[in-house]
CSV table of C-alpha atoms in Angstrom, one decimal:
chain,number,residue,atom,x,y,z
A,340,UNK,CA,23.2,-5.7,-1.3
A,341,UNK,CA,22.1,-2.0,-1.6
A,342,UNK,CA,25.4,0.0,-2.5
A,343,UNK,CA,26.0,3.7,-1.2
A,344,UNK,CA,23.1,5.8,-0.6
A,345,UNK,CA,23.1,8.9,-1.1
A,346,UNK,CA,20.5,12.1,-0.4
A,347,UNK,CA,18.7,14.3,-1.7
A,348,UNK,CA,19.6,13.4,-5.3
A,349,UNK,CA,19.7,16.9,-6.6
A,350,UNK,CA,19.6,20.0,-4.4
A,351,UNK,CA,19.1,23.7,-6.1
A,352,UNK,CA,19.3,26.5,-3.0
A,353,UNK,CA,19.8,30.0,-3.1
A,354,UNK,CA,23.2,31.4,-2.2
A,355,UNK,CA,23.6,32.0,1.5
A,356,UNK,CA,21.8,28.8,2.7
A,357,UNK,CA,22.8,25.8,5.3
A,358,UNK,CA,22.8,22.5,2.9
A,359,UNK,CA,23.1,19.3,3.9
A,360,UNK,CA,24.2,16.5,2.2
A,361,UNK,CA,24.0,12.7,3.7
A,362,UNK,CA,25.9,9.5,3.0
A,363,UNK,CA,24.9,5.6,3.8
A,364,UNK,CA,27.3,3.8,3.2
A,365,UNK,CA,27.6,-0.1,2.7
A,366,UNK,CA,27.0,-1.6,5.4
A,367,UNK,CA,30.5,-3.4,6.9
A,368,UNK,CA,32.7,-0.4,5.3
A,369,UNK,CA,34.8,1.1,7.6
A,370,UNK,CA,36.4,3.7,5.4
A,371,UNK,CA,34.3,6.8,4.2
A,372,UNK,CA,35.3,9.4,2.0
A,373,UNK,CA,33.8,12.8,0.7
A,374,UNK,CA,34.0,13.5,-3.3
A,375,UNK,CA,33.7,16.9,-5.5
A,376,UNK,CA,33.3,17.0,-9.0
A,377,UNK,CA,33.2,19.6,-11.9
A,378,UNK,CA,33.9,20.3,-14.5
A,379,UNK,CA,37.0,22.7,-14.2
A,380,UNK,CA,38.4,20.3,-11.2
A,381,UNK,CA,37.4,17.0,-12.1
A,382,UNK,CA,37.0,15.0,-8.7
A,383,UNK,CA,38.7,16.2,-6.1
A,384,UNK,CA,38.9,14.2,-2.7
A,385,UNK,CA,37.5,16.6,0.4
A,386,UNK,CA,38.0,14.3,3.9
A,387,UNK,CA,38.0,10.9,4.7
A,388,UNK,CA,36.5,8.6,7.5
A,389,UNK,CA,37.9,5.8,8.8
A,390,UNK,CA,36.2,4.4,11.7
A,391,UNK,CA,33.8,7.1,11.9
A,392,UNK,CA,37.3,9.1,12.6
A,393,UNK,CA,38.3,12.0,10.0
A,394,UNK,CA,41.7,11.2,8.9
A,395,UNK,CA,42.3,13.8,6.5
A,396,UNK,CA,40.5,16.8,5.7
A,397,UNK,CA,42.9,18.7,4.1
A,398,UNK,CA,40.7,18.9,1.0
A,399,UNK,CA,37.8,20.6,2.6
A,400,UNK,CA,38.2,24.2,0.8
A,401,UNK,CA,37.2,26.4,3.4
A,402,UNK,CA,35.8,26.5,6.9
A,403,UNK,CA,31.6,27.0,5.4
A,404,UNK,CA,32.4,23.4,4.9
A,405,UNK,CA,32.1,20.9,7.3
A,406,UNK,CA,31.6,16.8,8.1
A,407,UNK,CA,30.3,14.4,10.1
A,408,UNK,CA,30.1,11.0,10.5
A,409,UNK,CA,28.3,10.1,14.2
A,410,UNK,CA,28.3,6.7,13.5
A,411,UNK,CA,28.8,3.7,11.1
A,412,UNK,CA,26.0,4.2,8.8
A,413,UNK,CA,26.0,7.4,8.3
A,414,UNK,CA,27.6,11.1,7.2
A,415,UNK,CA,26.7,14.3,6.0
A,416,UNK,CA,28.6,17.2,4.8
A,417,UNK,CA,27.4,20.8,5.5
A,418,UNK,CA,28.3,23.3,3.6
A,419,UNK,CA,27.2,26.9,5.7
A,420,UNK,CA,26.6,29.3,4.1
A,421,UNK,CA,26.9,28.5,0.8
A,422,UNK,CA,27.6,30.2,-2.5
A,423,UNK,CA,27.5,29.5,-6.5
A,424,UNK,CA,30.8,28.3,-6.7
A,425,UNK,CA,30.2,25.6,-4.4
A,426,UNK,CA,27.7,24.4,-7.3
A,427,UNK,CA,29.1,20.8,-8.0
A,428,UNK,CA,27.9,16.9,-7.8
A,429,UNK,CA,29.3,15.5,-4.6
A,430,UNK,CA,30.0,11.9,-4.2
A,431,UNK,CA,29.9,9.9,-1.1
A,432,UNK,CA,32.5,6.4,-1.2
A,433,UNK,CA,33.1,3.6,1.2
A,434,UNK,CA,35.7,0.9,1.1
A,435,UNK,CA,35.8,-2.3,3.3
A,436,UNK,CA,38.8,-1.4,5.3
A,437,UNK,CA,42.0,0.5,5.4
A,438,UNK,CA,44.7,1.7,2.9
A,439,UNK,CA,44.2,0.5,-0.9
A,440,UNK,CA,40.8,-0.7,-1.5
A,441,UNK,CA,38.0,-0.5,-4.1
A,442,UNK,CA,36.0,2.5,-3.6
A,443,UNK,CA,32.2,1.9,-4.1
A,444,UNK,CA,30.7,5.5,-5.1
A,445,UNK,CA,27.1,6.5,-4.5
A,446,UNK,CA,25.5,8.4,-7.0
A,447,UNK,CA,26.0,11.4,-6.2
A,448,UNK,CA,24.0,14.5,-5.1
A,449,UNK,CA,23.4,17.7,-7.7
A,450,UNK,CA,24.4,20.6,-6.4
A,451,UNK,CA,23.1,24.0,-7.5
A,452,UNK,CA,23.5,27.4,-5.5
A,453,UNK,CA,21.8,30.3,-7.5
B,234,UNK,CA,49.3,20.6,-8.3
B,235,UNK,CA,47.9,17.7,-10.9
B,236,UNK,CA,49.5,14.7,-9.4
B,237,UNK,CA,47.7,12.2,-11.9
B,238,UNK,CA,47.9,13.3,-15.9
B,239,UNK,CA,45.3,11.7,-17.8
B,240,UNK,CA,45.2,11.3,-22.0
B,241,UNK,CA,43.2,11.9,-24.3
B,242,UNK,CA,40.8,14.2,-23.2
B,243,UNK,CA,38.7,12.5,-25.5
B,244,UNK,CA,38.5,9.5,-27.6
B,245,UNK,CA,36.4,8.0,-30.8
B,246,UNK,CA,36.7,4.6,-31.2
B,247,UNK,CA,34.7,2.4,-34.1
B,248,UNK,CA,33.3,-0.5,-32.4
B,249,UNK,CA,35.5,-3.6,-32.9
B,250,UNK,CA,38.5,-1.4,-32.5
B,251,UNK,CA,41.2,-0.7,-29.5
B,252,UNK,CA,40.7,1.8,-27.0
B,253,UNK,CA,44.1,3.0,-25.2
B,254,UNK,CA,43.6,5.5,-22.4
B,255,UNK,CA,47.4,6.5,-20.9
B,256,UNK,CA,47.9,7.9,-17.2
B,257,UNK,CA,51.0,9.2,-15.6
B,258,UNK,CA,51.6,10.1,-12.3
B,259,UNK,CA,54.2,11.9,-10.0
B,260,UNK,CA,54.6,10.5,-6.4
B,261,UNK,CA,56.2,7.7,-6.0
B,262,UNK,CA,54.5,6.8,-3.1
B,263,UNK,CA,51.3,5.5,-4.8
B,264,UNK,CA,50.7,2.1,-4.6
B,265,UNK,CA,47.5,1.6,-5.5
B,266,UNK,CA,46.3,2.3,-9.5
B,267,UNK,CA,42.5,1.5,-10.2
B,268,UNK,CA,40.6,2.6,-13.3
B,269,UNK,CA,37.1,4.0,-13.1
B,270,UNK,CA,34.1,4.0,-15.7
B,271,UNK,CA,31.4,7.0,-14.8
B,272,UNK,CA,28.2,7.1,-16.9
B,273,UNK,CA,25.9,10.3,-16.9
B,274,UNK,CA,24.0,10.5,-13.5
B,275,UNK,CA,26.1,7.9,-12.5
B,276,UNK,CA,28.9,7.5,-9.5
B,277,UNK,CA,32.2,6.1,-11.0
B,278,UNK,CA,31.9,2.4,-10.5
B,279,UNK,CA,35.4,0.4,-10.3
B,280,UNK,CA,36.9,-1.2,-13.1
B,281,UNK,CA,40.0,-2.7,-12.8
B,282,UNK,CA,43.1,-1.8,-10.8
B,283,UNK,CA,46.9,-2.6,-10.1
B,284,UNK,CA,49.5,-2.5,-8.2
B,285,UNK,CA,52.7,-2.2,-8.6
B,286,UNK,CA,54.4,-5.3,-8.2
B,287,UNK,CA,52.8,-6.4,-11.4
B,288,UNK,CA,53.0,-4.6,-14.7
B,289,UNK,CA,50.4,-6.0,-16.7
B,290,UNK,CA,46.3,-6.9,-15.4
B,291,UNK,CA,43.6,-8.5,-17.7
B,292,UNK,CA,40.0,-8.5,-17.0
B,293,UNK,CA,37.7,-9.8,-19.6
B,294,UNK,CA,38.5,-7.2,-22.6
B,295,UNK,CA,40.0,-4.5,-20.2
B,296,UNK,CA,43.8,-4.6,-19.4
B,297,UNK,CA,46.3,-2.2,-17.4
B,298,UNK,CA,49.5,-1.9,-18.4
B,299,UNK,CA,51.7,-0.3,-15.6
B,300,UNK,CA,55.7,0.7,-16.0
B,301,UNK,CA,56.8,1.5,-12.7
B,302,UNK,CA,60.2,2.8,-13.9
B,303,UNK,CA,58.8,5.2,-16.0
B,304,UNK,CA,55.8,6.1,-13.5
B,305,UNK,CA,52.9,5.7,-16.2
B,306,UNK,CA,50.3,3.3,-16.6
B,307,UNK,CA,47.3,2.7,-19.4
B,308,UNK,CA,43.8,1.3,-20.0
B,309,UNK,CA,43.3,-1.3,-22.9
B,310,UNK,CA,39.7,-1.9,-24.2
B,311,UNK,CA,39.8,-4.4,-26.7
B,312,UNK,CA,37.1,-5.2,-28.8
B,313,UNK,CA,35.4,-1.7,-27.6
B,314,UNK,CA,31.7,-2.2,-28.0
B,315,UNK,CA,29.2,1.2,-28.2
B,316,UNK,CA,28.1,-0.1,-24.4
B,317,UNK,CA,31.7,1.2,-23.3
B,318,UNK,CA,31.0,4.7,-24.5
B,319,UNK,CA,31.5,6.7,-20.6
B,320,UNK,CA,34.1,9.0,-19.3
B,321,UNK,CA,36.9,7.0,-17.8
B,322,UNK,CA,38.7,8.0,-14.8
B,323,UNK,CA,42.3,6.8,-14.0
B,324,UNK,CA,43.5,7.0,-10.1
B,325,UNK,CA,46.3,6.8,-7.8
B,326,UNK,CA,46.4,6.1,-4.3
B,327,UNK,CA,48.4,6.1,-0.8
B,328,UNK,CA,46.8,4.8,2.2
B,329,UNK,CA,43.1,6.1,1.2
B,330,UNK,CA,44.4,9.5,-0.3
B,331,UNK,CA,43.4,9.0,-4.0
B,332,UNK,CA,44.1,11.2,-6.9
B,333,UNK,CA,42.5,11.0,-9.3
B,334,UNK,CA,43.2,12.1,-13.6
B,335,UNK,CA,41.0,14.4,-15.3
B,336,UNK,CA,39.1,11.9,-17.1
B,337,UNK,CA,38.5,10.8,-20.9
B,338,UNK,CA,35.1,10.9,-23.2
B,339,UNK,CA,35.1,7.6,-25.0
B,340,UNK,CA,32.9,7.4,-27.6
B,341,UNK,CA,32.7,4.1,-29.6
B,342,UNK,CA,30.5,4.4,-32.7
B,343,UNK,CA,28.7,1.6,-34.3
């Protein structure tokens, strides 16, 4: 079974532009959450889905950053416009259902604004 | 605000030996403590996890310890093996809103 997908794999833009990053996840999940990581923050949780529903967003730094998930299979984060210190590897989770369960992390995408 | 606190920051281990990775946490509204391994290029991928009604979890040659009272909890790797060299991540959750520690380096050397 093919776990969370995640796209592009690495991104390097230059500061001021729209990126995108999308999220598959598995397939029967109903819970979908939004992951930052560096270096000086470690991972930080940004929103979460749950039934295609954002429950809590209160992670998302600032208002250049947005998500969306339009249905099941799929979500993307936007981040417009963007600048250097939004350089970071994001990570896309799902879990099965509600409250308490194993996370299942895609790989991440690499984030570099110059 | 850290709400999870997470040591070592590192850790060398010879292989055969003991690796102890110790967690503590603030809110006593968690309920939910899993462990995560993250190799380079790599999502973290679960390991084990706990909650709190039990204080102790063994899988294979990993095992949580968790001491509710004193709101800390710890990774065992017994018999660490150079394979188990990874950053580990410990975490804490309520109802999907997981925190996570800041991660240790665990090198085991042959």
């Amino acid at each position: 079974d093919a776990g969370v997908i995640q796209s592009p794999r690495h991104e390097v833009t230059e500061m001021g532009q729209e990126v995108t990053l999308r999220c598959k996840p598995i397939s029967g999940h109903n819970s979908l959450f939004w992951y930052r990581q560096t270096m000086m923050r470690g991972l930080e949780l940004l929103i979460y889905f749950n039934n295609n529903v954002p429950i809590d967003d209160s992670g998302m730094p600032e208002d250049r950053f947005s998500a969306k998930m339009p249905n099941a299979s799929f979500s993307t984060l936007k981040i417009q416009p963007s600048e250097p210190r939004d350089s970071a590897v994001y990570f896309c989770a799902s879990s099965p259902n509600w409250s308490n369960q194993p996370q299942h992390f895609g790989d991440g995408t690499r984030l570099s604004i110059l | 605000q850290q709400q999870v606190k997470q040591s070592p920051q590192s850790l060398i281990v010879q292989k055969g030996g003991i690796s102890i990775i110790n967690c503590a946490y603030e809110n006593t509204a968690f309920d939910y403590f899993p462990w995560y391994q993250q190799f380079p290029g790599k999502g973290p991928a679960l390991l084990i996890a706990i909650r709190p009604d039990v204080s102790e979890k063994k899988e294979g040659r990993f095992t949580i310890s968790f001491n509710k009272s004193a709101k800390q909890f710890s990774l065992h790797i017994m018999d660490s093996q150079p394979g188990d060299s990874a950053t580990y991540f410990c975490a804490a959750s309520n109802n999907n809103d997981m925190r996570f520690g800041a991660g240790t380096r665990l090198t085991v050397k042959p």
